[in-house]
């Protein structure tokens, strides 16, 4: 599936829930389903700077596509990074670099999170694009 299709699938799933609490629980469940990240990858250089919680992000290139691994010490933050991994994982770097990640605004997450956590969404998106750019240059 393309990035746009992945984004629409996330929005469709979130649209099934009637209230913010249900959406919040869904995002947490996405984090719980995120494949475990090897502890050896949880290094300072993989931390997303500026997030209230610790969020680690790793990216590798496989068969011309970017593969992401991520983790957090906070369940909601782990769910938030899981949203981005779900949308961007296994996509070509050039598609990631040109992707409009405005879908995150359509999720309604930012309105229901503390400002520092809402800002973390922007930091995550930026870092995922940055890692794709680094891999594209190799």
PDB file of C-alpha atoms in Angstrom:
ATOM      1  CA  UNK A   1       0.000   0.000   0.000  1.00  0.00           C
ATOM      2  CA  UNK A   2       1.112   3.558  -0.640  1.00  0.00           C
ATOM      3  CA  UNK A   3       1.687   6.133   2.082  1.00  0.00           C
ATOM      4  CA  UNK A   4      -1.585   7.862   1.184  1.00  0.00           C
ATOM      5  CA  UNK A   5      -3.452   4.541   1.410  1.00  0.00           C
ATOM      6  CA  UNK A   6      -1.834   3.778   4.774  1.00  0.00           C
ATOM      7  CA  UNK A   7      -2.847   7.217   6.056  1.00  0.00           C
ATOM      8  CA  UNK A   8      -6.428   6.727   4.914  1.00  0.00           C
ATOM      9  CA  UNK A   9      -6.577   3.312   6.587  1.00  0.00           C
ATOM     10  CA  UNK A  10      -5.484   4.880   9.897  1.00  0.00           C
ATOM     11  CA  UNK A  11      -8.046   7.666   9.549  1.00  0.00           C
ATOM     12  CA  UNK A  12     -10.784   5.154   8.680  1.00  0.00           C
ATOM     13  CA  UNK A  13      -9.955   3.050  11.732  1.00  0.00           C
ATOM     14  CA  UNK A  14      -9.906   6.056  14.046  1.00  0.00           C
ATOM     15  CA  UNK A  15     -13.225   7.153  12.551  1.00  0.00           C
ATOM     16  CA  UNK A  16     -14.836   3.988  13.901  1.00  0.00           C
ATOM     17  CA  UNK A  17     -14.488   5.241  17.459  1.00  0.00           C
ATOM     18  CA  UNK A  18     -17.130   7.504  18.951  1.00  0.00           C
ATOM     19  CA  UNK A  19     -15.059   9.462  21.439  1.00  0.00           C
ATOM     20  CA  UNK A  20     -11.567  10.568  22.240  1.00  0.00           C
ATOM     21  CA  UNK A  21     -11.080   7.973  25.008  1.00  0.00           C
ATOM     22  CA  UNK A  22     -11.677   5.134  22.555  1.00  0.00           C
ATOM     23  CA  UNK A  23      -9.250   6.671  20.063  1.00  0.00           C
ATOM     24  CA  UNK A  24      -6.685   7.125  22.818  1.00  0.00           C
ATOM     25  CA  UNK A  25      -6.992   3.439  23.760  1.00  0.00           C
ATOM     26  CA  UNK A  26      -6.673   2.473  20.094  1.00  0.00           C
ATOM     27  CA  UNK A  27      -3.439   4.469  19.720  1.00  0.00           C
ATOM     28  CA  UNK A  28      -2.070   2.802  22.852  1.00  0.00           C
ATOM     29  CA  UNK A  29      -2.987  -0.610  21.385  1.00  0.00           C
ATOM     30  CA  UNK A  30      -1.029   0.252  18.224  1.00  0.00           C
ATOM     31  CA  UNK A  31       2.012   0.915  20.385  1.00  0.00           C
ATOM     32  CA  UNK A  32       1.597  -2.437  22.090  1.00  0.00           C
ATOM     33  CA  UNK A  33       1.568  -4.126  18.669  1.00  0.00           C
ATOM     34  CA  UNK A  34       4.762  -2.388  17.558  1.00  0.00           C
ATOM     35  CA  UNK A  35       7.473  -5.009  17.062  1.00  0.00           C
ATOM     36  CA  UNK A  36       9.984  -4.931  19.923  1.00  0.00           C
ATOM     37  CA  UNK A  37      13.057  -2.802  19.311  1.00  0.00           C
ATOM     38  CA  UNK A  38      16.380  -4.396  20.139  1.00  0.00           C
ATOM     39  CA  UNK A  39      17.740  -2.813  23.326  1.00  0.00           C
ATOM     40  CA  UNK A  40      21.119  -2.435  21.590  1.00  0.00           C
ATOM     41  CA  UNK A  41      19.451   0.107  19.266  1.00  0.00           C
ATOM     42  CA  UNK A  42      18.198   2.265  22.139  1.00  0.00           C
ATOM     43  CA  UNK A  43      21.148   4.618  22.003  1.00  0.00           C
ATOM     44  CA  UNK A  44      21.522   8.362  22.443  1.00  0.00           C
ATOM     45  CA  UNK A  45      21.908   8.951  18.699  1.00  0.00           C
ATOM     46  CA  UNK A  46      18.559   7.265  18.052  1.00  0.00           C
ATOM     47  CA  UNK A  47      16.615   9.332  20.596  1.00  0.00           C
ATOM     48  CA  UNK A  48      14.211  11.885  19.151  1.00  0.00           C
ATOM     49  CA  UNK A  49      15.323  15.093  20.823  1.00  0.00           C
ATOM     50  CA  UNK A  50      12.664  17.374  22.274  1.00  0.00           C
ATOM     51  CA  UNK A  51      10.123  14.717  23.200  1.00  0.00           C
ATOM     52  CA  UNK A  52       8.892  14.695  26.776  1.00  0.00           C
ATOM     53  CA  UNK A  53       9.259  10.902  26.862  1.00  0.00           C
ATOM     54  CA  UNK A  54      12.140   8.903  25.521  1.00  0.00           C
ATOM     55  CA  UNK A  55      11.475   7.880  21.929  1.00  0.00           C
ATOM     56  CA  UNK A  56      13.983   5.854  19.960  1.00  0.00           C
ATOM     57  CA  UNK A  57      13.888   5.625  16.169  1.00  0.00           C
ATOM     58  CA  UNK A  58      16.057   3.508  13.912  1.00  0.00           C
ATOM     59  CA  UNK A  59      15.905   3.284  10.140  1.00  0.00           C
ATOM     60  CA  UNK A  60      17.558   0.900   7.734  1.00  0.00           C
ATOM     61  CA  UNK A  61      17.399   0.422   3.986  1.00  0.00           C
ATOM     62  CA  UNK A  62      16.145  -2.912   2.666  1.00  0.00           C
ATOM     63  CA  UNK A  63      15.517  -3.589  -1.006  1.00  0.00           C
ATOM     64  CA  UNK A  64      15.225   0.119  -1.799  1.00  0.00           C
ATOM     65  CA  UNK A  65      12.779   0.786   1.011  1.00  0.00           C
ATOM     66  CA  UNK A  66      13.104   2.298   4.481  1.00  0.00           C
ATOM     67  CA  UNK A  67      12.388   0.043   7.434  1.00  0.00           C
ATOM     68  CA  UNK A  68      11.742   1.671  10.790  1.00  0.00           C
ATOM     69  CA  UNK A  69      12.072   0.354  14.317  1.00  0.00           C
ATOM     70  CA  UNK A  70      10.829   2.469  17.217  1.00  0.00           C
ATOM     71  CA  UNK A  71      10.087   2.351  20.908  1.00  0.00           C
ATOM     72  CA  UNK A  72       9.211   4.660  23.789  1.00  0.00           C
ATOM     73  CA  UNK A  73       9.097   4.547  27.557  1.00  0.00           C
ATOM     74  CA  UNK A  74       5.544   5.988  27.443  1.00  0.00           C
ATOM     75  CA  UNK A  75       2.555   3.977  26.190  1.00  0.00           C
ATOM     76  CA  UNK A  76       0.842   6.907  24.456  1.00  0.00           C
ATOM     77  CA  UNK A  77       4.081   8.101  22.861  1.00  0.00           C
ATOM     78  CA  UNK A  78       4.808   4.576  21.696  1.00  0.00           C
ATOM     79  CA  UNK A  79       1.352   4.532  20.130  1.00  0.00           C
ATOM     80  CA  UNK A  80       1.995   7.851  18.405  1.00  0.00           C
ATOM     81  CA  UNK A  81       5.291   6.670  16.877  1.00  0.00           C
ATOM     82  CA  UNK A  82       3.527   3.421  15.917  1.00  0.00           C
ATOM     83  CA  UNK A  83       1.097   5.492  13.802  1.00  0.00           C
ATOM     84  CA  UNK A  84       4.001   6.920  11.825  1.00  0.00           C
ATOM     85  CA  UNK A  85       5.742   3.557  11.525  1.00  0.00           C
ATOM     86  CA  UNK A  86       2.528   2.054  10.213  1.00  0.00           C
ATOM     87  CA  UNK A  87       2.227   4.767   7.568  1.00  0.00           C
ATOM     88  CA  UNK A  88       5.890   5.104   6.511  1.00  0.00           C
ATOM     89  CA  UNK A  89       7.508   1.706   7.081  1.00  0.00           C
ATOM     90  CA  UNK A  90       8.554  -0.274   4.006  1.00  0.00           C
ATOM     91  CA  UNK A  91       8.199   2.720   1.680  1.00  0.00           C
ATOM     92  CA  UNK A  92      10.810   4.150  -0.711  1.00  0.00           C
ATOM     93  CA  UNK A  93      12.839   7.021   0.762  1.00  0.00           C
ATOM     94  CA  UNK A  94      11.749   9.439  -1.975  1.00  0.00           C
ATOM     95  CA  UNK A  95       8.081   8.720  -1.207  1.00  0.00           C
ATOM     96  CA  UNK A  96       8.706   9.371   2.502  1.00  0.00           C
ATOM     97  CA  UNK A  97      10.528  12.617   1.763  1.00  0.00           C
ATOM     98  CA  UNK A  98       7.673  13.963  -0.355  1.00  0.00           C
ATOM     99  CA  UNK A  99       4.831  12.600   1.790  1.00  0.00           C
ATOM    100  CA  UNK A 100       2.339  15.049   3.228  1.00  0.00           C
ATOM    101  CA  UNK A 101       1.935  13.912   6.814  1.00  0.00           C
ATOM    102  CA  UNK A 102      -0.979  16.252   7.450  1.00  0.00           C
ATOM    103  CA  UNK A 103      -3.111  13.183   8.141  1.00  0.00           C
ATOM    104  CA  UNK A 104      -1.941  13.450  11.744  1.00  0.00           C
ATOM    105  CA  UNK A 105      -3.930  16.684  12.080  1.00  0.00           C
ATOM    106  CA  UNK A 106      -7.020  14.843  10.819  1.00  0.00           C
ATOM    107  CA  UNK A 107      -6.688  12.218  13.555  1.00  0.00           C
ATOM    108  CA  UNK A 108      -7.677  14.765  16.205  1.00  0.00           C
ATOM    109  CA  UNK A 109      -4.771  13.668  18.395  1.00  0.00           C
ATOM    110  CA  UNK A 110      -3.215  17.095  18.749  1.00  0.00           C
ATOM    111  CA  UNK A 111      -6.360  18.622  20.239  1.00  0.00           C
ATOM    112  CA  UNK A 112      -6.457  16.040  23.023  1.00  0.00           C
ATOM    113  CA  UNK A 113      -2.800  15.859  23.975  1.00  0.00           C
ATOM    114  CA  UNK A 114      -0.733  18.115  26.197  1.00  0.00           C
ATOM    115  CA  UNK A 115       1.155  20.682  24.071  1.00  0.00           C
ATOM    116  CA  UNK A 116       4.463  18.903  24.649  1.00  0.00           C
ATOM    117  CA  UNK A 117       3.032  15.596  23.421  1.00  0.00           C
ATOM    118  CA  UNK A 118       1.361  17.289  20.444  1.00  0.00           C
ATOM    119  CA  UNK A 119       4.717  18.842  19.549  1.00  0.00           C
ATOM    120  CA  UNK A 120       6.252  15.363  19.721  1.00  0.00           C
ATOM    121  CA  UNK A 121       4.119  14.367  16.715  1.00  0.00           C
ATOM    122  CA  UNK A 122       5.865  17.013  14.615  1.00  0.00           C
ATOM    123  CA  UNK A 123       9.271  15.932  15.920  1.00  0.00           C
ATOM    124  CA  UNK A 124       8.544  12.300  15.058  1.00  0.00           C
ATOM    125  CA  UNK A 125       7.483  13.144  11.514  1.00  0.00           C
ATOM    126  CA  UNK A 126      10.552  15.327  11.012  1.00  0.00           C
ATOM    127  CA  UNK A 127      12.922  12.666  12.336  1.00  0.00           C
ATOM    128  CA  UNK A 128      11.398   9.931  10.200  1.00  0.00           C
ATOM    129  CA  UNK A 129      11.882  12.074   7.112  1.00  0.00           C
ATOM    130  CA  UNK A 130      15.415  12.951   8.245  1.00  0.00           C
ATOM    131  CA  UNK A 131      16.340   9.267   8.595  1.00  0.00           C
ATOM    132  CA  UNK A 132      14.893   8.564   5.124  1.00  0.00           C
ATOM    133  CA  UNK A 133      16.964  11.437   3.715  1.00  0.00           C
ATOM    134  CA  UNK A 134      20.126  10.022   5.298  1.00  0.00           C
ATOM    135  CA  UNK A 135      19.425   6.610   3.791  1.00  0.00           C
ATOM    136  CA  UNK A 136      18.598   8.089   0.382  1.00  0.00           C
ATOM    137  CA  UNK A 137      22.021   9.746   0.338  1.00  0.00           C
ATOM    138  CA  UNK A 138      23.855   6.452   0.877  1.00  0.00           C
TER     139      UNK A 138
END
